[in-house]
PDB file of C-alpha atoms in Angstrom:
ATOM      1  CA  MET L  50      94.331 102.162 121.988  1.00 61.00           C
ATOM      2  CA  ASN L  51      95.017 100.970 118.412  1.00 76.00           C
ATOM      3  CA  LEU L  52      92.113  99.671 116.568  1.00 82.00           C
ATOM      4  CA  ASP L  53      92.595  96.592 114.461  1.00 88.00           C
ATOM      5  CA  SER L  54      91.372  97.690 111.138  1.00 90.00           C
ATOM      6  CA  ARG L  55      92.371  94.660 108.908  1.00 93.00           C
ATOM      7  CA  LEU L  56      88.761  93.560 108.342  1.00 96.00           C
ATOM      8  CA  SER L  57      87.608  97.085 107.048  1.00 95.00           C
ATOM      9  CA  SER L  58      91.016  97.352 104.982  1.00 94.00           C
ATOM     10  CA  VAL L  59      90.560  94.027 103.518  1.00 96.00           C
ATOM     11  CA  LEU L  60      86.827  94.526 102.620  1.00 97.00           C
ATOM     12  CA  HIS L  61      88.051  97.626 100.989  1.00 94.00           C
ATOM     13  CA  LEU L  62      90.374  95.587  98.876  1.00 95.00           C
ATOM     14  CA  LEU L  63      88.031  92.942  98.106  1.00 97.00           C
ATOM     15  CA  LEU L  64      85.528  95.428  96.640  1.00 95.00           C
ATOM     16  CA  HIS L  65      88.186  96.884  94.329  1.00 93.00           C
ATOM     17  CA  LEU L  66      89.182  93.378  93.369  1.00 96.00           C
ATOM     18  CA  MET L  67      85.478  92.682  92.279  1.00 95.00           C
ATOM     19  CA  GLU L  68      85.633  95.416  89.947  1.00 91.00           C
ATOM     20  CA  ALA L  69      88.978  94.719  88.728  1.00 93.00           C
ATOM     21  CA  PRO L  70      89.261  93.126  85.145  1.00 92.00           C
ATOM     22  CA  ALA L  71      92.838  91.930  85.788  1.00 93.00           C
ATOM     23  CA  PRO L  72      94.759  90.955  89.007  1.00 95.00           C
ATOM     24  CA  ILE L  73      96.009  94.078  91.002  1.00 95.00           C
ATOM     25  CA  PRO L  74      99.478  93.808  92.401  1.00 95.00           C
ATOM     26  CA  SER L  75     100.253  94.191  96.036  1.00 94.00           C
ATOM     27  CA  ASP L  76     101.907  97.579  95.653  1.00 94.00           C
ATOM     28  CA  LYS L  77      98.739  99.075  93.863  1.00 95.00           C
ATOM     29  CA  LEU L  78      96.576  97.544  96.785  1.00 95.00           C
ATOM     30  CA  ALA L  79      99.068  98.960  99.349  1.00 94.00           C
ATOM     31  CA  ALA L  80      98.735 102.443  97.834  1.00 93.00           C
ATOM     32  CA  ALA L  81      94.923 102.211  98.230  1.00 91.00           C
ATOM     33  CA  LEU L  82      95.406 101.583 101.873  1.00 91.00           C
ATOM     34  CA  ASN L  83      98.384 103.824 102.461  1.00 91.00           C
ATOM     35  CA  SER L  84     100.202 100.766 103.574  1.00 92.00           C
ATOM     36  CA  ASN L  85     103.128  98.611 102.588  1.00 93.00           C
ATOM     37  CA  PRO L  86     102.905  95.814  99.973  1.00 93.00           C
ATOM     38  CA  VAL L  87     104.533  93.274 102.288  1.00 94.00           C
ATOM     39  CA  VAL L  88     101.673  93.984 104.804  1.00 93.00           C
ATOM     40  CA  VAL L  89      99.074  93.490 102.117  1.00 94.00           C
ATOM     41  CA  ARG L  90     100.614  90.101 101.067  1.00 93.00           C
ATOM     42  CA  ARG L  91     100.721  88.986 104.727  1.00 93.00           C
ATOM     43  CA  THR L  92      97.263  90.057 105.278  1.00 93.00           C
ATOM     44  CA  MET L  93      95.837  88.376 102.141  1.00 95.00           C
ATOM     45  CA  THR L  94      97.412  85.163 102.635  1.00 93.00           C
ATOM     46  CA  GLY L  95      94.595  83.991 104.918  1.00 93.00           C
ATOM     47  CA  LEU L  96      92.081  84.893 102.248  1.00 97.00           C
ATOM     48  CA  ARG L  97      94.189  82.964  99.671  1.00 96.00           C
ATOM     49  CA  ASP L  98      94.409  80.003 101.796  1.00 96.00           C
ATOM     50  CA  THR L  99      90.526  79.794 102.266  1.00 96.00           C
ATOM     51  CA  GLY L 100      89.955  80.347  98.471  1.00 96.00           C
ATOM     52  CA  ILE L 101      88.552  83.840  98.699  1.00 97.00           C
ATOM     53  CA  VAL L 102      91.293  85.307  96.555  1.00 97.00           C
ATOM     54  CA  SER L 103      94.184  83.849  94.548  1.00 96.00           C
ATOM     55  CA  SER L 104      97.576  85.397  93.578  1.00 94.00           C
ATOM     56  CA  GLU L 105      99.563  85.219  90.542  1.00 91.00           C
ATOM     57  CA  LYS L 106     103.209  85.920  90.416  1.00 90.00           C
ATOM     58  CA  GLY L 107     105.212  87.731  87.685  1.00 85.00           C
ATOM     59  CA  HIS L 108     104.536  90.556  85.066  1.00 85.00           C
ATOM     60  CA  GLY L 109     100.695  91.045  85.118  1.00 82.00           C
ATOM     61  CA  GLY L 110     100.279  89.106  88.278  1.00 88.00           C
ATOM     62  CA  GLY L 111      98.648  90.168  91.427  1.00 94.00           C
ATOM     63  CA  TRP L 112      95.592  89.392  93.546  1.00 97.00           C
ATOM     64  CA  ARG L 113      92.296  88.379  91.984  1.00 96.00           C
ATOM     65  CA  LEU L 114      88.893  87.579  93.748  1.00 97.00           C
ATOM     66  CA  THR L 115      88.324  83.852  93.045  1.00 96.00           C
ATOM     67  CA  SER L 116      85.072  83.354  94.983  1.00 96.00           C
ATOM     68  CA  ASN L 117      81.449  84.310  94.505  1.00 97.00           C
ATOM     69  CA  PRO L 118      80.857  87.745  96.141  1.00 97.00           C
ATOM     70  CA  ALA L 119      77.250  86.521  96.855  1.00 98.00           C
ATOM     71  CA  GLN L 120      78.423  83.615  98.864  1.00 98.00           C
ATOM     72  CA  VAL L 121      81.288  85.154 100.838  1.00 98.00           C
ATOM     73  CA  THR L 122      80.192  86.739 103.978  1.00 98.00           C
ATOM     74  CA  VAL L 123      81.843  89.283 106.030  1.00 98.00           C
ATOM     75  CA  LEU L 124      82.265  86.755 108.615  1.00 98.00           C
ATOM     76  CA  ASP L 125      84.119  84.571 106.190  1.00 98.00           C
ATOM     77  CA  VAL L 126      86.538  87.235 105.673  1.00 98.00           C
ATOM     78  CA  TYR L 127      86.914  87.738 109.376  1.00 97.00           C
ATOM     79  CA  ARG L 128      87.609  84.355 110.101  1.00 97.00           C
ATOM     80  CA  ALA L 129      90.156  84.113 107.123  1.00 97.00           C
ATOM     81  CA  LEU L 130      91.841  86.989 108.984  1.00 96.00           C
ATOM     82  CA  GLY L 131      92.239  84.664 112.066  1.00 94.00           C
ATOM     83  CA  SER L 132      89.304  86.001 113.887  1.00 94.00           C
ATOM     84  CA  PRO L 133      90.772  89.114 115.516  1.00 92.00           C
ATOM     85  CA  ARG L 134      89.597  90.119 118.805  1.00 90.00           C
ATOM     86  CA  LEU L 135      86.255  92.010 118.690  1.00 91.00           C
ATOM     87  CA  PHE L 136      86.592  93.746 122.067  1.00 89.00           C
ATOM     88  CA  ALA L 137      89.221  95.523 123.971  1.00 86.00           C
ATOM     89  CA  LEU L 138      87.656  94.680 127.157  1.00 88.00           C
ATOM     90  CA  GLY L 139      89.238  92.011 129.181  1.00 88.00           C
ATOM     91  CA  ASN L 140      89.373  90.549 132.858  1.00 92.00           C
ATOM     92  CA  ARG L 141      92.104  92.017 135.171  1.00 92.00           C
ATOM     93  CA  CYS L 142      93.209  88.551 136.010  1.00 91.00           C
ATOM     94  CA  GLU L 143      91.999  85.359 134.425  1.00 89.00           C
ATOM     95  CA  GLU L 144      92.091  82.900 137.458  1.00 92.00           C
ATOM     96  CA  PRO L 145      91.339  85.086 140.432  1.00 94.00           C
ATOM     97  CA  THR L 146      91.187  83.734 143.822  1.00 94.00           C
ATOM     98  CA  CYS L 147      88.963  86.727 145.008  1.00 95.00           C
ATOM     99  CA  LEU L 148      85.358  85.739 145.057  1.00 96.00           C
ATOM    100  CA  VAL L 149      84.304  89.237 143.934  1.00 96.00           C
ATOM    101  CA  GLU L 150      86.576  89.147 140.982  1.00 96.00           C
ATOM    102  CA  GLN L 151      85.375  85.654 140.069  1.00 96.00           C
ATOM    103  CA  ALA L 152      81.611  87.093 140.057  1.00 96.00           C
ATOM    104  CA  VAL L 153      83.024  90.086 137.869  1.00 96.00           C
ATOM    105  CA  ASN L 154      84.827  87.791 135.450  1.00 96.00           C
ATOM    106  CA  ARG L 155      81.715  85.542 135.064  1.00 96.00           C
ATOM    107  CA  ALA L 156      79.348  88.465 134.326  1.00 96.00           C
ATOM    108  CA  LEU L 157      81.985  90.003 131.899  1.00 95.00           C
ATOM    109  CA  ASN L 158      82.697  86.817 130.060  1.00 95.00           C
ATOM    110  CA  ASP L 159      78.976  85.872 129.749  1.00 96.00           C
ATOM    111  CA  THR L 160      78.243  89.509 128.448  1.00 96.00           C
ATOM    112  CA  LEU L 161      81.212  89.418 126.041  1.00 95.00           C
ATOM    113  CA  ARG L 162      80.304  85.970 124.722  1.00 95.00           C
ATOM    114  CA  GLU L 163      76.825  86.859 124.058  1.00 97.00           C
ATOM    115  CA  ALA L 164      77.760  90.183 122.273  1.00 96.00           C
ATOM    116  CA  GLU L 165      80.339  88.283 120.235  1.00 96.00           C
ATOM    117  CA  ALA L 166      77.730  85.868 119.126  1.00 97.00           C
ATOM    118  CA  LEU L 167      75.582  88.689 118.120  1.00 97.00           C
ATOM    119  CA  ILE L 168      78.172  90.514 115.992  1.00 97.00           C
ATOM    120  CA  THR L 169      79.402  87.465 114.289  1.00 97.00           C
ATOM    121  CA  ALA L 170      75.843  86.425 113.501  1.00 97.00           C
ATOM    122  CA  GLN L 171      75.242  89.730 111.847  1.00 97.00           C
ATOM    123  CA  LEU L 172      78.628  89.424 109.955  1.00 97.00           C
ATOM    124  CA  GLY L 173      77.353  86.094 108.623  1.00 98.00           C
ATOM    125  CA  THR L 174      74.488  87.880 106.909  1.00 98.00           C
ATOM    126  CA  LEU L 175      76.278  90.341 105.147  1.00 97.00           C
ATOM    127  CA  THR L 176      77.911  89.451 101.821  1.00 98.00           C
ATOM    128  CA  LEU L 177      80.571  91.050  99.797  1.00 98.00           C
ATOM    129  CA  ALA L 178      77.889  91.436  97.078  1.00 97.00           C
ATOM    130  CA  ASP L 179      75.698  93.402  99.868  1.00 97.00           C
ATOM    131  CA  LEU L 180      78.742  95.783 100.281  1.00 96.00           C
ATOM    132  CA  ALA L 181      79.288  96.122  96.502  1.00 95.00           C
ATOM    133  CA  ALA L 182      75.617  96.930  96.037  1.00 95.00           C
ATOM    134  CA  GLU L 183      75.754  99.754  98.648  1.00 93.00           C
ATOM    135  CA  PHE L 184      78.920 101.028  96.922  1.00 90.00           C
ATOM    136  CA  GLN L 185      77.061 101.073  93.692  1.00 90.00           C
ATOM    137  CA  GLN L 186      74.200 102.956  95.050  1.00 91.00           C
ATOM    138  CA  ARG L 187      76.485 105.540  96.537  1.00 90.00           C
ATOM    139  CA  ARG L 188      78.417 105.810  93.211  1.00 87.00           C
ATOM    140  CA  ALA L 189      75.140 106.212  91.308  1.00 88.00           C
ATOM    141  CA  ALA L 190      73.908 109.057  93.792  1.00 89.00           C
ATOM    142  CA  LEU L 191      76.995 110.980  93.043  1.00 86.00           C
ATOM    143  CA  GLN L 192      76.725 110.802  89.185  1.00 80.00           C
ATOM    144  CA  PRO L 193      74.591 113.395  87.500  1.00 73.00           C
ATOM    145  CA  ALA L 194      71.131 112.123  86.206  1.00 62.00           C
ATOM    146  CA  PRO L 195      71.234 111.378  82.436  1.00 61.00           C
ATOM    147  CA  GLN L 196      69.983 114.319  80.448  1.00 58.00           C
ATOM    148  CA  GLU L 197      67.111 113.845  78.017  1.00 56.00           C
ATOM    149  CA  ALA L 198      68.451 113.853  74.347  1.00 49.00           C
ATOM    150  CA  THR L 199      67.642 117.325  72.860  1.00 46.00           C
ATOM    151  CA  HIS L 200      67.633 117.342  69.038  1.00 42.00           C
ATOM    152  CA  VAL L 201      68.561 120.574  67.251  1.00 39.00           C
ATOM    153  CA  PHE L 202      67.620 120.592  63.737  1.00 31.00           C
TER     154      PHE L 202
END
């Protein structure tokens, strides 16, 4: 089964855009994902349409984060991607005539709806700024501690 990694990929790109002093072209973003610039442009379109990013054409153009990272949630990004399906589970038949299968469908549908509500609620509490803060902590942990200045006279 192929997983839909668009949300993860786009969050990765958005964190790069947060640190970028200038727009980043699609080909550079695609290289970061081992992907194709056309795929990046197609994927980023939903984010542009919702105002999370903007794009500039021509020399020096590319993608730029245009929204406040503290106000953009992972749920906002998920929705900008078209709310991809969260689960691979599904019913064998959507409108069964079998009473057993109807009971199974109802139980599965109710459970999946509840699980989706929990997941989307959690995604709504996590912002791009939260992700960036975790990234900064990880980067700081890898950098050596500053040495005390020693003076040799």
